Structures are given as C-alpha cells and as structure tokens.
CSV table of C-alpha atoms in Angstrom, one decimal:
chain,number,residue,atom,x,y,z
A,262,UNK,CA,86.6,142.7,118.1
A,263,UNK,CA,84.8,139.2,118.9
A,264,UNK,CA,85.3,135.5,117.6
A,265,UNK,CA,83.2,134.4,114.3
A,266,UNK,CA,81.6,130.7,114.7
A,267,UNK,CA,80.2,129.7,111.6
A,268,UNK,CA,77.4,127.6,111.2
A,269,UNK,CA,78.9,124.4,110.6
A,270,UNK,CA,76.7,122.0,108.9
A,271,UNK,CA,73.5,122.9,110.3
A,272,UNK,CA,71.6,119.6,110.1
A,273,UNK,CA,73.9,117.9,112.9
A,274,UNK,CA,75.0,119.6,116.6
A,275,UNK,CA,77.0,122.6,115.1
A,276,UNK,CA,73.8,124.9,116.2
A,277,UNK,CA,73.0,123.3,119.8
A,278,UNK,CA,76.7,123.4,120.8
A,279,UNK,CA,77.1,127.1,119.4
A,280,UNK,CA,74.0,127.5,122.1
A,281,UNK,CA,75.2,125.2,125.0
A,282,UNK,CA,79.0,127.4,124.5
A,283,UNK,CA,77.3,130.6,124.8
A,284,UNK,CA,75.6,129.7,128.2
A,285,UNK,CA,79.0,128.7,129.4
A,286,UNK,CA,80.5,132.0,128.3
A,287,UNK,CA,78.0,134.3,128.2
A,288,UNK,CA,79.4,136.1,131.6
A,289,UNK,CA,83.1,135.7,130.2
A,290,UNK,CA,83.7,138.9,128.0
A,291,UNK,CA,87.2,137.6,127.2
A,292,UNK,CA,85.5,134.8,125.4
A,293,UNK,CA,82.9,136.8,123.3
A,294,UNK,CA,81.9,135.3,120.0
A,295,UNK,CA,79.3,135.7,117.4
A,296,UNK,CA,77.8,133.2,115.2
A,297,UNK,CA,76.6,133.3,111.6
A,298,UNK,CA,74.0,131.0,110.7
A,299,UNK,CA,69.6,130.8,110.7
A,300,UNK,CA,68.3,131.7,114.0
A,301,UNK,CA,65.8,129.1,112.5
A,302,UNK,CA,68.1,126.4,113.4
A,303,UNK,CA,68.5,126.9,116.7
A,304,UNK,CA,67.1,123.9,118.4
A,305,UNK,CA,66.5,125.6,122.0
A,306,UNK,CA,63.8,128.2,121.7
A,307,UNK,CA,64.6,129.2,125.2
A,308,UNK,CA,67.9,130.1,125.0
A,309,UNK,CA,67.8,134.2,123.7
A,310,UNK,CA,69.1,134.8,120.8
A,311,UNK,CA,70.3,138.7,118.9
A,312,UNK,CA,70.4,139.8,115.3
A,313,UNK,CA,73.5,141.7,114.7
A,314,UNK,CA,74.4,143.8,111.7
A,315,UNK,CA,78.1,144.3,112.0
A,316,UNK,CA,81.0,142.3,114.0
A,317,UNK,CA,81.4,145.6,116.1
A,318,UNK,CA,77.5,145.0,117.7
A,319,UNK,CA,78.7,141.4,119.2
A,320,UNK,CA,80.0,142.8,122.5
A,321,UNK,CA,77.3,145.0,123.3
A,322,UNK,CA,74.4,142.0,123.6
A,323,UNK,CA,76.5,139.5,124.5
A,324,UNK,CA,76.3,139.1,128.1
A,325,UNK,CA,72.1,139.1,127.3
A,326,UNK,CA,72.0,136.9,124.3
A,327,UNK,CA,73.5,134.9,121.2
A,328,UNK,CA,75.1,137.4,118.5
A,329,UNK,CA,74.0,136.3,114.9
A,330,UNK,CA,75.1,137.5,111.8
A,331,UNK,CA,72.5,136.1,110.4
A,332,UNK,CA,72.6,134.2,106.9
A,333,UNK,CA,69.2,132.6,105.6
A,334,UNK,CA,69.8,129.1,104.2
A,335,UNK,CA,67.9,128.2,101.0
A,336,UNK,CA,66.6,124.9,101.7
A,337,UNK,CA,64.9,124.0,105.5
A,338,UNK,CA,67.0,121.8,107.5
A,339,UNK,CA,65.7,117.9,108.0
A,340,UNK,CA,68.0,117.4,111.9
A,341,UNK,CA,70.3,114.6,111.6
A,342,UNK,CA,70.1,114.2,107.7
A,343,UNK,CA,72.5,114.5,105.0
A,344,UNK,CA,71.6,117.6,103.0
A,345,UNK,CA,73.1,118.5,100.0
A,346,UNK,CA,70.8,121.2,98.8
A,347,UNK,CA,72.1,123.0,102.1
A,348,UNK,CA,76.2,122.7,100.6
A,349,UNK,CA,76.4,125.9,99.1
A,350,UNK,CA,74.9,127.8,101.9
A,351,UNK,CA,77.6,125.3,104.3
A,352,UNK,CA,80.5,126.6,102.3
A,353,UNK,CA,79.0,130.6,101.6
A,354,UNK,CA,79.6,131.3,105.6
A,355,UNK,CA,82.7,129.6,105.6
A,356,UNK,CA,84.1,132.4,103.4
A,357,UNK,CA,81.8,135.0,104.8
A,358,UNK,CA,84.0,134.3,108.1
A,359,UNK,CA,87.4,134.3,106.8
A,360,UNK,CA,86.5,137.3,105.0
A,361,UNK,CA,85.6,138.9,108.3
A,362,UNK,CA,89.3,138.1,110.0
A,363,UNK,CA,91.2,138.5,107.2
A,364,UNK,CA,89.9,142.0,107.0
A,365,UNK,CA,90.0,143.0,111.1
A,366,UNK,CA,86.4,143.0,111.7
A,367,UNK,CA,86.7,139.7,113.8
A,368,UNK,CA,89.9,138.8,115.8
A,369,UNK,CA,89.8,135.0,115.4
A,370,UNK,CA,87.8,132.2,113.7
A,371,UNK,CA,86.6,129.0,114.9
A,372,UNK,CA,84.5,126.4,112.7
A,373,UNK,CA,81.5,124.4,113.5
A,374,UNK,CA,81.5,121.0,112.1
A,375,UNK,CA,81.4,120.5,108.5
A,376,UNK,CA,80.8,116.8,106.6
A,377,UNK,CA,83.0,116.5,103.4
A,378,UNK,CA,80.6,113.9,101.8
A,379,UNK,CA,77.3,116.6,101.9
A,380,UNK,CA,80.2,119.4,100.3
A,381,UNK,CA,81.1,116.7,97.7
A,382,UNK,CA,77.8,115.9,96.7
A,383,UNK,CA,76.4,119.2,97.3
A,384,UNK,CA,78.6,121.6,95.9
A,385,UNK,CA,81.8,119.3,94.4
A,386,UNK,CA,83.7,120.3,97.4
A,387,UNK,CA,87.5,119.4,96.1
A,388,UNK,CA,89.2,119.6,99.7
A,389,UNK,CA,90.1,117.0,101.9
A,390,UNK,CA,89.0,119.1,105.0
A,391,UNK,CA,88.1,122.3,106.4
A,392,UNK,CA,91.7,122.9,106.9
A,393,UNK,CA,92.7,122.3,103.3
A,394,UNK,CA,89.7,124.7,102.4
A,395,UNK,CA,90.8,127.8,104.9
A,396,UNK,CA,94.4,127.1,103.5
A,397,UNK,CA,93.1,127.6,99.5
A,398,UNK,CA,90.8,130.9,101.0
A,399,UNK,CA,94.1,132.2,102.9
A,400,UNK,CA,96.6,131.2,99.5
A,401,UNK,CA,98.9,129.2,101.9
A,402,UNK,CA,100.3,126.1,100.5
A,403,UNK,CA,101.2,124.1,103.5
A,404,UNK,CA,98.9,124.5,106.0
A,405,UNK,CA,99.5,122.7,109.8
A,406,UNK,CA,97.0,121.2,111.5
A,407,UNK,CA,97.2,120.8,115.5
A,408,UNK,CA,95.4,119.1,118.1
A,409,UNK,CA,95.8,119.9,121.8
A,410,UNK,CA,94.1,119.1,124.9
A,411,UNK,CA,95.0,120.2,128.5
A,412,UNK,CA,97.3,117.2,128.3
A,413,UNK,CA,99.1,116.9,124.6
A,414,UNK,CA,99.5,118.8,122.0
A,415,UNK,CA,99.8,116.4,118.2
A,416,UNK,CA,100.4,117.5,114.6
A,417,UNK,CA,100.3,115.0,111.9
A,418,UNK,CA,102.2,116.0,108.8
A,419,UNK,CA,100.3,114.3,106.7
A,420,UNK,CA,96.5,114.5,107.5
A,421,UNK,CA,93.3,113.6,105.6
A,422,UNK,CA,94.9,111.0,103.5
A,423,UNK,CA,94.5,107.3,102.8
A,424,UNK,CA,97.0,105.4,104.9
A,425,UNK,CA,98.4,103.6,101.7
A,426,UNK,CA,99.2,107.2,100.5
A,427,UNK,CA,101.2,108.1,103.6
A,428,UNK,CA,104.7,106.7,102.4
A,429,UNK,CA,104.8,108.8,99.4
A,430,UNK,CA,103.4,112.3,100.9
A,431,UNK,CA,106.0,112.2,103.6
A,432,UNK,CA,109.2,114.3,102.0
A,433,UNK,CA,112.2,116.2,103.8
A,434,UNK,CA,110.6,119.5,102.5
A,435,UNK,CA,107.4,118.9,104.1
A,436,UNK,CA,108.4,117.1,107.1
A,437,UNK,CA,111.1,120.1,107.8
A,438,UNK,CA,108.1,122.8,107.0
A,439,UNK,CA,106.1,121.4,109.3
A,440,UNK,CA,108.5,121.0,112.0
A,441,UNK,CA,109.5,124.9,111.5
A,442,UNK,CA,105.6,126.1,111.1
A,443,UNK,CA,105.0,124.3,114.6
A,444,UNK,CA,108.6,125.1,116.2
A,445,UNK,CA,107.3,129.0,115.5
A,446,UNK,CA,104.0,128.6,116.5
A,447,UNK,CA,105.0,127.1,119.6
A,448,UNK,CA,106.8,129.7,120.7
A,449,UNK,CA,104.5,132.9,118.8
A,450,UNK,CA,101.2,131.5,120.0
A,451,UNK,CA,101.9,130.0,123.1
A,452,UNK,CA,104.6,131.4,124.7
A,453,UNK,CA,107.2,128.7,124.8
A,454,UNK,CA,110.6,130.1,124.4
A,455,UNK,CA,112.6,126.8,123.7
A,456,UNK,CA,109.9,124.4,122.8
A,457,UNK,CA,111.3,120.7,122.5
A,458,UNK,CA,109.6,119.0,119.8
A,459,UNK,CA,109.1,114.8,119.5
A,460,UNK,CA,109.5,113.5,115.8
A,461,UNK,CA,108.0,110.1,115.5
A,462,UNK,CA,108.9,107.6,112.7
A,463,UNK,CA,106.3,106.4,110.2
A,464,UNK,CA,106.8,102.6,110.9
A,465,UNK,CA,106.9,100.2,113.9
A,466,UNK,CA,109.7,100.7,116.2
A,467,UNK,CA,110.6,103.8,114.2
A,468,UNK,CA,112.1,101.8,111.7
A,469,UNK,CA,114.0,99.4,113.7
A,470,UNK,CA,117.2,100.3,111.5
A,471,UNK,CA,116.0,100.2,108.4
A,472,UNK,CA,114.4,96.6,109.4
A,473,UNK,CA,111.3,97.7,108.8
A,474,UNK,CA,110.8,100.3,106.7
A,475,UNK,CA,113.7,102.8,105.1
A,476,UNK,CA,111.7,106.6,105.8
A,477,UNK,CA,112.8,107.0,109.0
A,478,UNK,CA,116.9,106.7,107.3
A,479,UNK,CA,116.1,108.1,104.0
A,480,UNK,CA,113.7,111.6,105.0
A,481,UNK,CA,113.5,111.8,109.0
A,482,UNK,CA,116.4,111.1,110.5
A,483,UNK,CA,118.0,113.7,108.0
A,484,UNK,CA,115.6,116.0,108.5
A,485,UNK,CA,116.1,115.6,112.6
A,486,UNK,CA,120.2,116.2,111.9
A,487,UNK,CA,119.9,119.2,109.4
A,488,UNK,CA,117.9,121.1,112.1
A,489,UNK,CA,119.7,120.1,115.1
A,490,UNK,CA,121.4,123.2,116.9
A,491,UNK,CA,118.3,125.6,115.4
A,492,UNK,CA,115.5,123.8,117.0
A,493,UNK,CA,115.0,121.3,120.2
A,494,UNK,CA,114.2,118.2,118.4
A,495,UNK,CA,114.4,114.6,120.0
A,496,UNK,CA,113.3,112.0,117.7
A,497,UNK,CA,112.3,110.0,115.8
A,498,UNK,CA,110.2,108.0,118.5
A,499,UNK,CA,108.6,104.6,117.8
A,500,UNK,CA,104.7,106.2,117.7
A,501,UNK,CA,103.7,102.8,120.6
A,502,UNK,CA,106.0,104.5,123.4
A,503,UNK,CA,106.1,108.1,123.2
A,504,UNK,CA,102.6,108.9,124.3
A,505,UNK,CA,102.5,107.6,127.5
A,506,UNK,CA,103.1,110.0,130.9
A,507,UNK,CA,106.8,109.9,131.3
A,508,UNK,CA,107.6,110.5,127.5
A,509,UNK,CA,105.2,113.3,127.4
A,510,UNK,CA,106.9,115.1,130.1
A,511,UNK,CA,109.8,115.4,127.8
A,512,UNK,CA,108.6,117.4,124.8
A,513,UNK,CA,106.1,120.2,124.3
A,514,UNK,CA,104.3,118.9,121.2
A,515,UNK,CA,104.6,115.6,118.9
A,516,UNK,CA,104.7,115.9,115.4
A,517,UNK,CA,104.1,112.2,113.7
A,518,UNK,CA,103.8,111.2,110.2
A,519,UNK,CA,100.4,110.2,109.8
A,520,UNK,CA,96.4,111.1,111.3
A,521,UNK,CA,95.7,108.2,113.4
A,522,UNK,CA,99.3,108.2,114.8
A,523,UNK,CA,98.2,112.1,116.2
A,524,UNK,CA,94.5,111.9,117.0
A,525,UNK,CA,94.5,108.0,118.5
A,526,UNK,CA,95.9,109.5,121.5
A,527,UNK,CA,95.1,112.6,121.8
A,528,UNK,CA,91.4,111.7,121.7
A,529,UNK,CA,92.2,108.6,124.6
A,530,UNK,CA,93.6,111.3,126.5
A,531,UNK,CA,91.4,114.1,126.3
A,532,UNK,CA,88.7,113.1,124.0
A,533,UNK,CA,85.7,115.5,125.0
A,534,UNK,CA,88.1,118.6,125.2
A,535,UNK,CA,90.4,118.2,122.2
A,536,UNK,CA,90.7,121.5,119.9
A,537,UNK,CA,91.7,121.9,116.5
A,538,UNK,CA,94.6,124.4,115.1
A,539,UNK,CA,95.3,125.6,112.1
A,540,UNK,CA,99.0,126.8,112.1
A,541,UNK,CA,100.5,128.7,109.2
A,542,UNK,CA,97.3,130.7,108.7
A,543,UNK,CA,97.2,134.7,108.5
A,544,UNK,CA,94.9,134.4,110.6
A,545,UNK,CA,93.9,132.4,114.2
A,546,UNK,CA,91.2,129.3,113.2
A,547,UNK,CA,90.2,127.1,115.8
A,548,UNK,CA,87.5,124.3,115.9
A,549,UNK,CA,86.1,121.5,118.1
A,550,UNK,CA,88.0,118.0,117.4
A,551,UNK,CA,85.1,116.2,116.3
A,552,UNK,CA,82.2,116.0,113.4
A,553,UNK,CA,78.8,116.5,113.0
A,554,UNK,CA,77.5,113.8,114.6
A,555,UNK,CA,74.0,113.5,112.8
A,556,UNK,CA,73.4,110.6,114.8
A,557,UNK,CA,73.0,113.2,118.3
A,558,UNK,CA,71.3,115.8,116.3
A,559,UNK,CA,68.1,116.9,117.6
A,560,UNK,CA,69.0,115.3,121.4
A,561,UNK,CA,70.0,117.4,123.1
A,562,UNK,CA,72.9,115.4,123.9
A,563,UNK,CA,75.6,117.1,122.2
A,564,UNK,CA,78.6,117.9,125.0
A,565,UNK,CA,80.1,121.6,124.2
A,566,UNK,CA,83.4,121.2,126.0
A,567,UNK,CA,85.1,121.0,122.9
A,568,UNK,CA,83.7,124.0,121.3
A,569,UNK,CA,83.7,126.2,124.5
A,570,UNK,CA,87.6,124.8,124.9
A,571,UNK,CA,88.1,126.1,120.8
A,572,UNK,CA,86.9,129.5,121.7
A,573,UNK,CA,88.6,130.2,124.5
A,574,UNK,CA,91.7,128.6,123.0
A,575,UNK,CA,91.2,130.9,120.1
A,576,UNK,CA,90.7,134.0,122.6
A,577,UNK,CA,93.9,133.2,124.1
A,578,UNK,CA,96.2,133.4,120.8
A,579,UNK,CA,94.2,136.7,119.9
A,580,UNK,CA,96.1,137.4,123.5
A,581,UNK,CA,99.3,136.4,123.1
C-alpha cells in the first residue's frame, strides 16, 4: 500500500509541489504516494505523469512517473484565483481519500492545501479547518493537531479559533484529552517510551500567580497535578521562555493553549520544513504546514520541502 495526496485546492501550488515531491522521491520506494486530482492541472508538462485505476497500481509506475487517481474537476482552473465553482470537486477528493485509508487500500493520508474561504463560499464549508473536517469524516470528537519540524514538535489545544474565544474553549476536559491523545501518540507513533511533555499557560508569565489571569490556577495547574505520576509533565511554562534552545532540550513536545502560541515558533524555527499531524485519527493524516499560496501559483516558485517532509513523515508512522 502507498500514501493518497489529494488535490488540495488546485488553483494555488498544491499541484506543482505534489510534482516537485515526486522528483525528490521518485527513487525512494519507502516514500511512494499517489495523487488524486486532474492531470490537467499539472503545471509542468515535462514532468511524466501515470493514470492509475486502483491504490494497488501506485507502486508499480512509481519509480517512472506520477500515480493519479484521477478525478475530473467540473469547472477549468484560473492559477492563483479564488474559485468557488471548483469547492465541491475540493471537498469530493477529500473524502475520496479518507475513504481509501479508512478502508486499507492506502496506508496513510496526507492533504494538499485547502482555502476555507473558497469551501465557504463554494460549498458552505462549516469547518474551521481541514482537521476539523477529517475529524467529522473519521466521527472523532476531539481531534489533535501537531506541528513538528526536525527541531520542535507544538500542539495547540485550541486551534482555528478567534483569540477572544480562547479563554472560554480552554477546559480541564479538553486540556487533559489533549495532553493524553499527545502523551499516547508520542510514544505509539514515534517511539518515545517516557515522553516529557511542556504545558504552557495561556497568559503572560503563565499567570504570574493569578496576577494576570486566573486559567492557569483554575484549569491547568489542576490539570498538570491530577496527571502527575501517569505522565511526564513539566509545566505550565510562560509561552516567552520555553522555546528557546535550552528549554527545548527538556521536553519532547509543547502543548500550549492557543495557535499562535504553537506555530509562532515552530515556523521561526523550521519554517520551510514544518509538517502537520492529525493525532487521535483512525487513521495517519499528514500535510505541509502552510496554505495555498495563490499569490506563487503559476511560478514555479513553490518550495516542496514541506510536502516531501509530510510524506515521508507520514511513511514513517505507517512504520512504526
């Protein structure tokens, strides 16, 4: 069995860095993949390219060309443009692909970019993000998202939210699921036996006492006791100091209490090669850690270190 890409909002770089990873990996067979998507939107003509009908074909043409399940979008693509006709098509692959893993005929999933506003508009997308999405496909209620380059590894527990909504997400229940989904993962997916986990607070100086904000007394700190002695927890850290070389060396992964607390550093420190996780899932999901980046489309200027990072990340949890 292979990796599924999906297509990813075709009208940005989802198709030139499916290409530009494929080239990379092409003489790796522990990497093989497969896309599913228009061979029409394939922006390098040069590059060869093979229809597949079934998953089980991928492996066979891979070293020669580009896999493709192919699925024919309705509407031509304009490179670069919002497209909203092209919604329905965007979000009919998604589910194509998660029906492939969820039923054994792919070993691991990893998503091309998506925009939220085209689904809105399109196709009244109701998710905050492609996690959210996979989570409703895969009937899992709390679904974790991680981050991790070669240098950090970040889970926010609350993710595509407005900041002013933050305070009121945060609760001991989903604070001490996400700290048991990643404590699990940590140890299931990549092979940490004792993982030591860092809990940041939500406000400056964690708190400072209750000086400046009462979450860290009232729902972390609690949380942090009541799973002492199960799991390797240090925390919670004011989010300023915790990131920096020394602190990192002490813990495995950070879990923090908001987006931008997660992804500020983890894309300073590793901002080309970040990958997406989806913990929690039946199934393994990767994805590159960035959008669609209209504004590249059509360039040839895309970099694929993040996508070729996702799939091999995503090959090595099939391992493990």
């Amino acid at each position: 069995m292979t990796i599924v890409i999906t297509s990813g909002d075709p009208s940005g770089i989802g198709p030139e860095i499916v290409q530009k990873a494929w080239i990379c990996l092409k003489k790796n067979p522990l990497n093989e993949f497969f896309w599913i998507g228009d061979p029409l939107h394939l922006p390098d003509s040069s590059i060869p390219w093979q229809q597949i009908e079934h998953p089980d074909q991928a492996s066979k043409v891979f070293g020669d060309a580009l896999p493709i399940l192919i699925h024919k979008f309705a509407h031509p693509i304009k490179v670069g443009q919002h497209q909203p006709e092209n919604a329905a098509d965007i979000i009919k692959v998604i589910k194509r692909a998660v029906s492939l893993v969820k039923t054994n005929k792919a070993k691991a999933l990893c998503t091309s970019p998506i925009n939220k506003n085209v689904l809105m508009s399109g196709a009244n997308f109701p998710y905050t993000g492609h996690t959210e999405f996979l989570a409703n496909l895969d009937a899992i209620d709390n679904p974790v998202m991680m981050l991790a380059c070669s240098k950090l590894k970040v889970v926010p527990v609350t993710t595509h939210i407005p900041l002013k909504d933050v305070p009121d997400r945060i609760s001991k229940k989903l604070l001490t699921e996400t700290i048991k989904i990643t404590n699990a993962a940590m140890k299931e997916k990549f092979g940490i036996s004792e993982p030591i986990l860092a809990i940041s607070g939500l406000n400056p100086h964690a708190g400072e006492n209750g000086q400046l904000g009462d979450e860290e007394e009232k729902i972390i700190i609690p949380v942090i006791r009541d799973l002492e002695g199960k799991i390797n927890i240090i925390g919670p850290l004011s989010a300023d100091t915790m990131f920096h070389p020394d602190a990192r060396a002490k813990y495995d992964v950070a879990i923090t209490m908001y987006h931008d607390q997660a992804l500020v550093p983890l894309k300073t420190i590793g901002f080309d090669e970040g990958v997406n996780i989806t913990l929690g899932l039946s199934f393994i999901r990767t994805s590159p850690d960035h959008g669609t980046a209209f504004d590249l489309a059509g360039q040839n200027a895309a970099n694929e270190t993040s996508t070729v990072n996702a799939i091999k990340m995503a090959a090595s949890l099939t391992r493990k």
